[in-house]
Amino acid sequence: MDVPYSVKRNVLLNPGPSTTTDTVKFAQIVPDICPREAEFGNLMKGLREDLVRIVHGDTDKYTSVLFCGSGTINMDICLNSLLPKDRRILVVNNGAYSSRAVEICEFYGLPHIDLRFPVDQRPDLDIVETVLKENPDIALVYTTHNETGTGILNPIREIGAIAHKYNAVFVVDTTSTYAMRPIDVEKDNIDFCMASAQKGIMAFTGLSFIVGNRKIIEQSAEYPKRSYYCNLFLQYDFFERTGEMHFTPPVQTIYATIQALKEYWSEGEQAKWERHTRVFNAIHDGLDKLGFKDVIKREEQAGLVVSAIYPDDPNWSFQKVHDYCYERGFTIYPGKISTTNTFRLCALGAINDKDIRDFFKVFREALTACDVKIPVQYKDR
Ligand SMILES: *Cc1c(COP(=O)(O)O)cnc(C)c1O
C-alpha cells in the first residue's frame, strides 16, 4: 500500500494506544460506506476469523465478537454476560486491571470473591484451588494475563486448569499481551480472552473484541441480561444472523485493523514477539545504565511493560522529564501502583530497539536538564 506522505512519527512508550505504521494510518482513508452494506459485513467476517487465528483458535469452536469501545468494554461484557443466575465470580487479583474487574462486579451487583494477592507477586495457586474447592457456586474465574499497571505476567495456563477442574469458565484479560506474546487459547485453557485494536495489533482505538468459546456464548443466551448495549450473546447472535454489528461499528478503525492484521501476518507471530523482546531488553539496558530500579522481578515480567521506581532525588520531576521527552517525540507514562511512585516504559507498537536507544539519549538529556544525579540515587533500598 502506498502512502501519500509520511506522518510525524511519535514513539509511544505508554501502554497503548501504540505507535502505528503510516500504512495503517492511511488505511482509514476510504470512500464513504454504510456499514450495513454486505461489502462491509464481509470485511468484518474475515476480520473476526483472523482475530481467532491470532490466538490459534479453531474457528468452529471459537469465535470473536466485535464491540465499539475501549478495552474496558470487553471486561464489562464478559463479567456481566457470562454469569449464570445464583452463581459467583472469582477474581484472581494482583493488580489494577483485576481490581477494575472487581469494580465492574460491584457496579452490576454480581456476586463475587475478590481474591487479592500482592501487586508485585504472582497469585498463590494453592489458595486459588482451595477457594474453588470450598465454593462450588463459582461459575467464572477471571484474571489478567499481563497486569499492565506493573508488568507482571500471571500463570494463566495453570489458573485455567484449576478453573476447569472445578467446572468454572475461565476468562482472561489479555488486552496487553494479545498479538504480542504468543497465546494459544486451547493450550492456555482459555474460554474467553480479549483485546482492543490499539494495543498489540497496532491499529486504532474504538474497536474491541472478545475471542471465546462459541458453545458457552450460546449457553449464555439463558443467563440474566444485565446490560442492553454490552451483552455478549446479543451481539454474537445479531452478527451470526445478519452479518452486521448490532449497532454502528467503528468503520474507519475496522479498515485500519484489517491493514494492521495484514502487517501482523507478514511480520509473523514469532518475529513480532522477538521484536517486542528486543525493545523490552533495550528498555532494561537503558534503565540499568542510568541506575533505575524496577518493581517486578525480572523473570516474572511479561516482557512488555517496565515499571521503574522514582529516584529519591529532590530534582526528579516526572512531569518535567515527561514534557522534555514529549516535545522530542517520545511519550513516557505514569505508573499505576498506589503504594510506590513509578513510571512506565512499554514495548508495544511499531517500534524497534533503535527507537529505544534514541529515546534514552533524550531521557538522559532530560535528567541532566533537571539536575537529576546520574546514576540516579535511592535511599535505603
Ligand atoms: C489497556 C488495558 C485495558 C483497557 O483499557 P482501556 O483504557 O479501556 O482501553 C484493559 N486491560 C488491560 C490489561 C489493559 O492493558
CSV table of C-alpha atoms and ligand atoms in Angstrom, one decimal:
chain,number,residue,atom,x,y,z
A,1,MET,CA,0.0,0.0,0.0
A,2,ASP,CA,1.3,3.5,-0.9
A,3,VAL,CA,1.0,6.4,1.4
A,4,PRO,CA,0.7,9.9,0.1
A,5,TYR,CA,3.2,11.4,2.6
A,6,SER,CA,4.8,10.3,5.9
A,7,VAL,CA,3.1,11.5,9.1
A,8,LYS,CA,5.3,12.8,12.0
A,9,ARG,CA,6.4,9.8,13.9
A,10,ASN,CA,6.0,9.7,17.7
A,11,VAL,CA,7.4,6.9,19.7
A,12,LEU,CA,4.7,5.9,22.3
A,13,LEU,CA,6.1,4.2,25.4
A,14,ASN,CA,2.7,4.3,27.1
A,15,PRO,CA,0.7,1.1,27.5
A,16,GLY,CA,-1.4,1.7,24.4
A,17,PRO,CA,-2.6,3.2,22.1
A,18,SER,CA,0.7,2.3,20.4
A,19,THR,CA,2.8,3.7,17.6
A,20,THR,CA,1.3,2.7,14.2
A,21,THR,CA,2.7,2.5,10.7
A,22,ASP,CA,1.7,5.1,8.1
A,23,THR,CA,0.1,2.3,6.0
A,24,VAL,CA,-2.2,1.6,8.9
A,25,LYS,CA,-2.9,5.3,9.4
A,26,PHE,CA,-3.8,5.8,5.7
A,27,ALA,CA,-5.9,2.6,5.6
A,28,GLN,CA,-8.6,4.7,7.3
A,29,ILE,CA,-9.0,7.0,4.2
A,30,VAL,CA,-11.5,5.1,2.2
A,31,PRO,CA,-14.7,6.1,0.2
A,32,ASP,CA,-17.6,6.6,2.5
A,33,ILE,CA,-19.6,3.4,3.1
A,34,CYS,CA,-22.7,2.5,5.0
A,35,PRO,CA,-21.6,-0.3,7.4
A,36,ARG,CA,-24.9,-2.1,6.8
A,37,GLU,CA,-23.7,-3.0,3.2
A,38,ALA,CA,-22.8,-6.6,2.5
A,39,GLU,CA,-19.3,-5.4,1.4
A,40,PHE,CA,-18.6,-4.1,4.8
A,41,GLY,CA,-20.1,-7.2,6.5
A,42,ASN,CA,-17.7,-9.4,4.6
A,43,LEU,CA,-14.8,-7.4,5.8
A,44,MET,CA,-15.9,-7.9,9.4
A,45,LYS,CA,-16.5,-11.6,8.8
A,46,GLY,CA,-12.8,-12.1,7.7
A,47,LEU,CA,-11.6,-9.9,10.5
A,48,ARG,CA,-13.5,-11.9,13.1
A,49,GLU,CA,-11.9,-15.1,11.8
A,50,ASP,CA,-8.4,-13.6,11.8
A,51,LEU,CA,-8.8,-12.5,15.4
A,52,VAL,CA,-9.5,-16.1,16.4
A,53,ARG,CA,-6.4,-17.3,14.4
A,54,ILE,CA,-4.1,-14.9,16.2
A,55,VAL,CA,-4.6,-17.0,19.4
A,56,HIS,CA,-4.5,-20.3,17.4
A,57,GLY,CA,-8.2,-21.0,18.0
A,58,ASP,CA,-10.2,-23.4,15.8
A,59,THR,CA,-12.8,-21.1,14.1
A,60,ASP,CA,-15.5,-23.8,14.6
A,61,LYS,CA,-15.0,-24.0,18.3
A,62,TYR,CA,-14.0,-20.4,19.0
A,63,THR,CA,-15.4,-17.1,17.6
A,64,SER,CA,-14.7,-13.5,18.1
A,65,VAL,CA,-17.3,-10.8,18.9
A,66,LEU,CA,-16.7,-7.2,18.0
A,67,PHE,CA,-17.6,-4.1,20.0
A,68,CYS,CA,-17.3,-0.4,19.6
A,69,GLY,CA,-15.4,0.9,22.7
A,70,SER,CA,-12.1,0.9,24.5
A,71,GLY,CA,-10.7,-2.3,26.1
A,72,THR,CA,-12.7,-2.0,29.3
A,73,ILE,CA,-15.9,-2.7,27.5
A,74,ASN,CA,-14.7,-6.3,27.0
A,75,MET,CA,-14.2,-6.7,30.7
A,76,ASP,CA,-17.6,-5.3,31.4
A,77,ILE,CA,-19.2,-7.6,28.8
A,78,CYS,CA,-17.6,-10.8,29.9
A,79,LEU,CA,-18.4,-10.3,33.5
A,80,ASN,CA,-22.0,-9.2,33.1
A,81,SER,CA,-22.9,-11.7,30.3
A,82,LEU,CA,-21.2,-14.9,31.4
A,83,LEU,CA,-22.5,-15.4,34.9
A,84,PRO,CA,-25.5,-17.7,35.4
A,85,LYS,CA,-28.2,-16.9,37.9
A,86,ASP,CA,-27.3,-17.5,41.6
A,87,ARG,CA,-23.6,-18.2,40.8
A,88,ARG,CA,-20.4,-16.4,41.7
A,89,ILE,CA,-17.3,-14.9,40.0
A,90,LEU,CA,-13.8,-15.4,41.4
A,91,VAL,CA,-11.4,-12.6,40.5
A,92,VAL,CA,-7.8,-13.6,40.9
A,93,ASN,CA,-6.5,-10.1,41.7
A,94,ASN,CA,-2.9,-8.9,41.8
A,95,GLY,CA,-3.2,-5.6,40.2
A,96,ALA,CA,-5.0,-2.5,38.9
A,97,TYR,CA,-6.8,-4.2,36.0
A,98,SER,CA,-8.2,-7.1,38.0
A,99,SER,CA,-9.3,-4.5,40.6
A,100,ARG,CA,-11.2,-2.8,37.8
A,101,ALA,CA,-12.9,-6.1,37.1
A,102,VAL,CA,-13.9,-6.2,40.8
A,103,GLU,CA,-15.4,-2.7,40.5
A,104,ILE,CA,-17.4,-3.9,37.5
A,105,CYS,CA,-18.8,-6.8,39.6
A,106,GLU,CA,-19.7,-4.2,42.3
A,107,PHE,CA,-21.4,-1.9,39.9
A,108,TYR,CA,-23.6,-4.7,38.5
A,109,GLY,CA,-24.1,-6.2,41.9
A,110,LEU,CA,-22.6,-9.5,40.7
A,111,PRO,CA,-21.8,-12.0,43.5
A,112,HIS,CA,-18.1,-12.3,43.5
A,113,ILE,CA,-15.0,-13.1,45.5
A,114,ASP,CA,-12.1,-10.6,45.3
A,115,LEU,CA,-9.1,-12.9,45.9
A,116,ARG,CA,-6.3,-10.5,46.4
A,117,PHE,CA,-2.6,-11.0,46.2
A,118,PRO,CA,0.3,-8.5,46.5
A,119,VAL,CA,0.8,-6.5,43.3
A,120,ASP,CA,4.4,-7.5,43.0
A,121,GLN,CA,3.8,-11.2,43.3
A,122,ARG,CA,2.2,-14.0,41.3
A,123,PRO,CA,-1.0,-15.4,42.7
A,124,ASP,CA,-0.6,-18.5,45.0
A,125,LEU,CA,-2.2,-21.3,43.0
A,126,ASP,CA,-2.8,-23.4,46.1
A,127,ILE,CA,-5.0,-20.6,47.5
A,128,VAL,CA,-6.8,-20.3,44.2
A,129,GLU,CA,-7.6,-24.0,44.3
A,130,THR,CA,-8.7,-24.0,47.9
A,131,VAL,CA,-11.2,-21.2,47.2
A,132,LEU,CA,-12.6,-23.0,44.2
A,133,LYS,CA,-12.9,-26.3,46.2
A,134,GLU,CA,-14.7,-24.5,49.1
A,135,ASN,CA,-17.0,-22.5,46.9
A,136,PRO,CA,-18.7,-24.8,44.4
A,137,ASP,CA,-21.0,-21.9,43.4
A,138,ILE,CA,-18.2,-20.2,41.5
A,139,ALA,CA,-19.1,-20.4,37.8
A,140,LEU,CA,-16.5,-18.0,36.4
A,141,VAL,CA,-12.8,-17.4,37.2
A,142,TYR,CA,-11.3,-14.1,36.0
A,143,THR,CA,-7.8,-12.9,35.9
A,144,THR,CA,-5.4,-10.6,33.9
A,145,HIS,CA,-2.6,-12.0,31.8
A,146,ASN,CA,-0.1,-9.1,32.0
A,147,GLU,CA,-1.1,-6.7,34.7
A,148,THR,CA,-0.3,-3.6,32.7
A,149,GLY,CA,0.0,-1.5,35.9
A,150,THR,CA,3.1,-3.3,37.0
A,151,GLY,CA,4.2,-5.6,34.0
A,152,ILE,CA,3.8,-8.9,36.0
A,153,LEU,CA,2.9,-12.0,33.9
A,154,ASN,CA,0.3,-14.2,35.5
A,155,PRO,CA,0.3,-18.0,35.1
A,156,ILE,CA,-2.9,-18.2,33.1
A,157,ARG,CA,-2.5,-21.8,31.9
A,158,GLU,CA,-2.3,-23.0,35.4
A,159,ILE,CA,-5.1,-20.9,36.7
A,160,GLY,CA,-7.2,-22.0,33.7
A,161,ALA,CA,-6.5,-25.7,34.5
A,162,ILE,CA,-7.7,-25.2,38.1
A,163,ALA,CA,-10.8,-23.3,36.9
A,164,HIS,CA,-11.7,-26.2,34.6
A,165,LYS,CA,-11.0,-28.8,37.2
A,166,TYR,CA,-13.9,-27.1,39.2
A,167,ASN,CA,-16.1,-26.7,36.1
A,168,ALA,CA,-15.8,-22.9,36.0
A,169,VAL,CA,-15.4,-20.9,32.8
A,170,PHE,CA,-12.0,-19.1,32.5
A,171,VAL,CA,-11.9,-15.5,31.4
A,172,VAL,CA,-8.6,-13.8,30.9
A,173,ASP,CA,-7.9,-10.1,30.2
A,174,THR,CA,-5.2,-10.4,27.5
A,175,THR,CA,-5.5,-6.8,26.4
A,176,SER,CA,-1.8,-6.1,26.9
A,177,THR,CA,-0.5,-9.4,25.5
A,178,TYR,CA,-2.8,-10.3,22.6
A,179,ALA,CA,-0.9,-10.2,19.3
A,180,MET,CA,2.4,-9.6,21.1
A,181,ARG,CA,3.2,-12.5,23.5
A,182,PRO,CA,2.1,-15.7,21.7
A,183,ILE,CA,-1.2,-17.2,23.1
A,184,ASP,CA,-2.8,-20.5,22.3
A,185,VAL,CA,-6.4,-20.5,23.6
A,186,GLU,CA,-6.6,-24.3,23.7
A,187,LYS,CA,-3.3,-25.0,25.4
A,188,ASP,CA,-3.6,-22.0,27.7
A,189,ASN,CA,-7.0,-23.3,28.9
A,190,ILE,CA,-8.8,-20.0,27.9
A,191,ASP,CA,-12.5,-19.9,27.4
A,192,PHE,CA,-12.6,-16.2,26.8
A,193,CYS,CA,-9.8,-13.6,26.1
A,194,MET,CA,-10.0,-10.1,24.8
A,195,ALA,CA,-8.1,-7.1,23.4
A,196,SER,CA,-8.6,-3.9,21.5
A,197,ALA,CA,-7.2,-2.8,18.2
A,198,GLN,CA,-4.9,-0.1,19.5
A,199,LYS,CA,-2.6,-2.4,21.5
A,200,GLY,CA,-0.9,-5.5,20.1
A,201,ILE,CA,-2.5,-5.2,16.7
A,202,MET,CA,-1.1,-1.7,16.3
A,203,ALA,CA,-4.2,-0.1,14.9
A,204,PHE,CA,-6.5,2.5,16.5
A,205,THR,CA,-8.9,3.0,19.3
A,206,GLY,CA,-12.6,2.3,19.0
A,207,LEU,CA,-12.6,-1.4,18.2
A,208,SER,CA,-12.5,-4.0,21.0
A,209,PHE,CA,-13.2,-7.8,20.7
A,210,ILE,CA,-13.7,-10.9,22.8
A,211,VAL,CA,-12.4,-14.2,21.5
A,212,GLY,CA,-14.2,-17.1,23.1
A,213,ASN,CA,-15.9,-20.5,23.1
A,214,ARG,CA,-19.0,-20.5,20.8
A,215,LYS,CA,-20.9,-23.1,22.9
A,216,ILE,CA,-20.5,-21.1,26.1
A,217,ILE,CA,-21.7,-18.0,24.3
A,218,GLU,CA,-24.8,-19.9,23.1
A,219,GLN,CA,-25.5,-21.3,26.6
A,220,SER,CA,-25.3,-17.7,28.0
A,221,ALA,CA,-28.4,-16.9,26.0
A,222,GLU,CA,-30.2,-18.2,29.1
A,223,TYR,CA,-28.3,-16.2,31.6
A,224,PRO,CA,-29.7,-13.0,33.1
A,225,LYS,CA,-29.4,-10.0,30.7
A,226,ARG,CA,-27.8,-7.2,32.7
A,227,SER,CA,-27.0,-4.7,30.0
A,228,TYR,CA,-28.7,-3.8,26.8
A,229,TYR,CA,-25.6,-2.5,24.9
A,230,CYS,CA,-23.0,-4.7,26.5
A,231,ASN,CA,-24.3,-8.2,26.2
A,232,LEU,CA,-22.1,-10.9,24.6
A,233,PHE,CA,-24.8,-13.2,23.4
A,234,LEU,CA,-26.9,-10.5,21.8
A,235,GLN,CA,-24.0,-9.1,19.9
A,236,TYR,CA,-22.8,-12.5,18.8
A,237,ASP,CA,-26.3,-13.6,17.8
A,238,PHE,CA,-27.1,-10.5,15.8
A,239,PHE,CA,-23.9,-10.8,13.8
A,240,GLU,CA,-24.4,-14.5,13.1
A,241,ARG,CA,-28.0,-13.9,11.9
A,242,THR,CA,-27.3,-10.7,9.9
A,243,GLY,CA,-23.6,-10.3,9.2
A,244,GLU,CA,-23.7,-6.9,10.9
A,245,MET,CA,-22.8,-5.5,14.3
A,246,HIS,CA,-26.0,-4.7,16.2
A,247,PHE,CA,-25.1,-1.0,16.5
A,248,THR,CA,-22.9,1.2,14.4
A,249,PRO,CA,-19.3,-0.2,14.2
A,250,PRO,CA,-16.2,2.0,14.3
A,251,VAL,CA,-15.9,1.9,10.5
A,252,GLN,CA,-12.5,3.6,10.0
A,253,THR,CA,-10.8,1.7,12.8
A,254,ILE,CA,-12.0,-1.6,11.2
A,255,TYR,CA,-10.3,-0.6,7.9
A,256,ALA,CA,-7.1,0.2,9.8
A,257,THR,CA,-7.3,-3.0,11.8
A,258,ILE,CA,-7.6,-5.1,8.6
A,259,GLN,CA,-4.5,-3.4,7.3
A,260,ALA,CA,-2.7,-3.9,10.6
A,261,LEU,CA,-3.6,-7.6,10.5
A,262,LYS,CA,-2.0,-7.9,7.1
A,263,GLU,CA,1.1,-6.4,8.5
A,264,TYR,CA,0.8,-8.8,11.5
A,265,TRP,CA,0.8,-11.9,9.3
A,266,SER,CA,3.6,-10.6,7.2
A,267,GLU,CA,5.8,-9.8,10.2
A,268,GLY,CA,4.9,-13.2,11.8
A,269,GLU,CA,4.0,-14.1,15.4
A,270,GLN,CA,7.5,-15.2,16.4
A,271,ALA,CA,9.3,-12.3,14.7
A,272,LYS,CA,7.0,-9.8,16.2
A,273,TRP,CA,7.4,-11.2,19.7
A,274,GLU,CA,11.2,-11.2,19.2
A,275,ARG,CA,11.0,-7.5,18.1
A,276,HIS,CA,9.0,-6.7,21.3
A,277,THR,CA,11.5,-8.6,23.3
A,278,ARG,CA,14.4,-6.6,21.8
A,279,VAL,CA,12.6,-3.4,22.6
A,280,PHE,CA,11.9,-4.7,26.2
A,281,ASN,CA,15.6,-5.6,26.6
A,282,ALA,CA,16.7,-2.2,25.3
A,283,ILE,CA,14.4,-0.5,27.9
A,284,HIS,CA,16.0,-2.5,30.7
A,285,ASP,CA,19.5,-1.8,29.3
A,286,GLY,CA,18.8,1.9,29.2
A,287,LEU,CA,17.3,2.0,32.7
A,288,ASP,CA,20.1,-0.1,34.2
A,289,LYS,CA,22.7,2.2,32.7
A,290,LEU,CA,21.0,5.2,34.5
A,291,GLY,CA,20.7,3.2,37.7
A,292,PHE,CA,16.9,2.9,37.8
A,293,LYS,CA,15.3,0.1,39.8
A,294,ASP,CA,12.1,-1.6,38.8
A,295,VAL,CA,9.3,-3.2,40.7
A,296,ILE,CA,8.7,-6.7,39.5
A,297,LYS,CA,11.3,-9.5,39.5
A,298,ARG,CA,12.8,-9.6,36.0
A,299,GLU,CA,11.9,-13.3,35.5
A,300,GLU,CA,8.2,-12.6,36.4
A,301,GLN,CA,7.8,-9.7,33.9
A,302,ALA,CA,5.6,-10.3,30.9
A,303,GLY,CA,8.2,-8.7,28.6
A,304,LEU,CA,6.1,-5.7,27.6
A,305,VAL,CA,5.9,-3.2,30.4
A,306,VAL,CA,8.6,-2.0,32.8
A,307,SER,CA,7.6,-0.2,36.0
A,308,ALA,CA,10.6,1.9,37.2
A,309,ILE,CA,10.7,3.4,40.7
A,310,TYR,CA,11.1,7.2,41.1
A,311,PRO,CA,14.6,8.0,42.3
A,312,ASP,CA,15.0,9.7,45.7
A,313,ASP,CA,16.4,12.9,44.2
A,314,PRO,CA,14.8,16.3,45.1
A,315,ASN,CA,15.2,17.4,41.5
A,316,TRP,CA,13.3,14.4,40.0
A,317,SER,CA,10.1,15.5,38.4
A,318,PHE,CA,8.1,13.0,36.3
A,319,GLN,CA,6.2,15.9,34.7
A,320,LYS,CA,9.3,17.8,33.7
A,321,VAL,CA,11.1,14.7,32.3
A,322,HIS,CA,7.9,13.7,30.5
A,323,ASP,CA,7.5,17.2,29.0
A,324,TYR,CA,11.1,17.3,27.8
A,325,CYS,CA,10.7,13.9,26.1
A,326,TYR,CA,7.3,14.6,24.8
A,327,GLU,CA,8.4,17.7,22.9
A,328,ARG,CA,11.0,15.5,21.2
A,329,GLY,CA,8.6,12.8,20.1
A,330,PHE,CA,8.8,10.3,23.0
A,331,THR,CA,5.9,9.6,25.3
A,332,ILE,CA,6.5,8.1,28.8
A,333,TYR,CA,3.7,7.2,31.2
A,334,PRO,CA,3.0,7.4,34.9
A,335,GLY,CA,2.7,4.2,37.0
A,336,LYS,CA,-0.4,2.6,38.4
A,337,ILE,CA,0.7,1.3,41.8
A,338,SER,CA,-0.9,3.0,44.8
A,339,THR,CA,1.9,2.2,47.2
A,340,THR,CA,5.0,3.1,45.2
A,341,ASN,CA,5.7,6.1,42.9
A,342,THR,CA,6.6,4.6,39.5
A,343,PHE,CA,6.6,5.4,35.8
A,344,ARG,CA,6.2,3.0,32.9
A,345,LEU,CA,8.0,2.3,29.7
A,346,CYS,CA,6.3,-0.1,27.4
A,347,ALA,CA,7.4,-2.3,24.5
A,348,LEU,CA,4.1,-2.1,22.5
A,349,GLY,CA,3.7,-0.8,19.0
A,350,ALA,CA,5.5,-0.4,15.7
A,351,ILE,CA,8.9,0.5,17.3
A,352,ASN,CA,12.3,-1.2,17.4
A,353,ASP,CA,15.3,-1.3,19.7
A,354,LYS,CA,16.9,1.6,17.9
A,355,ASP,CA,13.9,3.8,18.9
A,356,ILE,CA,14.7,2.9,22.5
A,357,ARG,CA,18.3,3.8,22.2
A,358,ASP,CA,17.3,7.1,20.6
A,359,PHE,CA,14.8,7.6,23.5
A,360,PHE,CA,17.5,7.1,26.1
A,361,LYS,CA,19.7,9.8,24.7
A,362,VAL,CA,16.8,12.2,25.1
A,363,PHE,CA,15.8,10.8,28.5
A,364,ARG,CA,19.4,11.3,29.8
A,365,GLU,CA,19.4,14.8,28.5
A,366,ALA,CA,16.1,15.4,30.3
A,367,LEU,CA,17.6,14.1,33.6
A,368,THR,CA,20.6,16.4,33.1
A,369,ALA,CA,18.4,19.4,32.2
A,370,CYS,CA,16.5,18.8,35.5
A,371,ASP,CA,19.8,18.4,37.5
A,372,VAL,CA,18.9,14.8,38.5
A,373,LYS,CA,22.1,13.0,39.6
A,374,ILE,CA,23.2,10.1,37.3
A,375,PRO,CA,23.3,7.3,38.2
A,376,VAL,CA,20.0,8.0,39.9
A,377,GLN,CA,20.0,7.7,43.7
A,378,TYR,CA,17.9,5.6,46.0
A,379,LYS,CA,17.8,5.8,49.9
A,380,ASP,CA,17.7,2.6,51.9
A,381,ARG,CA,16.8,0.2,49.1
B,1,LIG,C1,-5.4,-1.3,28.2
B,1,LIG,C2,-5.9,-2.3,29.0
B,1,LIG,C3,-7.3,-2.4,29.2
B,1,LIG,C4,-8.3,-1.5,28.6
B,1,LIG,O1,-8.2,-0.1,28.9
B,1,LIG,P1,-9.0,1.0,28.1
B,1,LIG,O2,-8.5,2.2,28.7
B,1,LIG,O3,-10.4,0.8,28.3
B,1,LIG,O4,-8.6,0.8,26.7
B,1,LIG,C5,-7.8,-3.5,29.9
B,1,LIG,N1,-7.0,-4.4,30.5
B,1,LIG,C6,-5.7,-4.3,30.3
B,1,LIG,C7,-4.8,-5.3,31.0
B,1,LIG,C8,-5.1,-3.3,29.6
B,1,LIG,O5,-3.8,-3.2,29.5
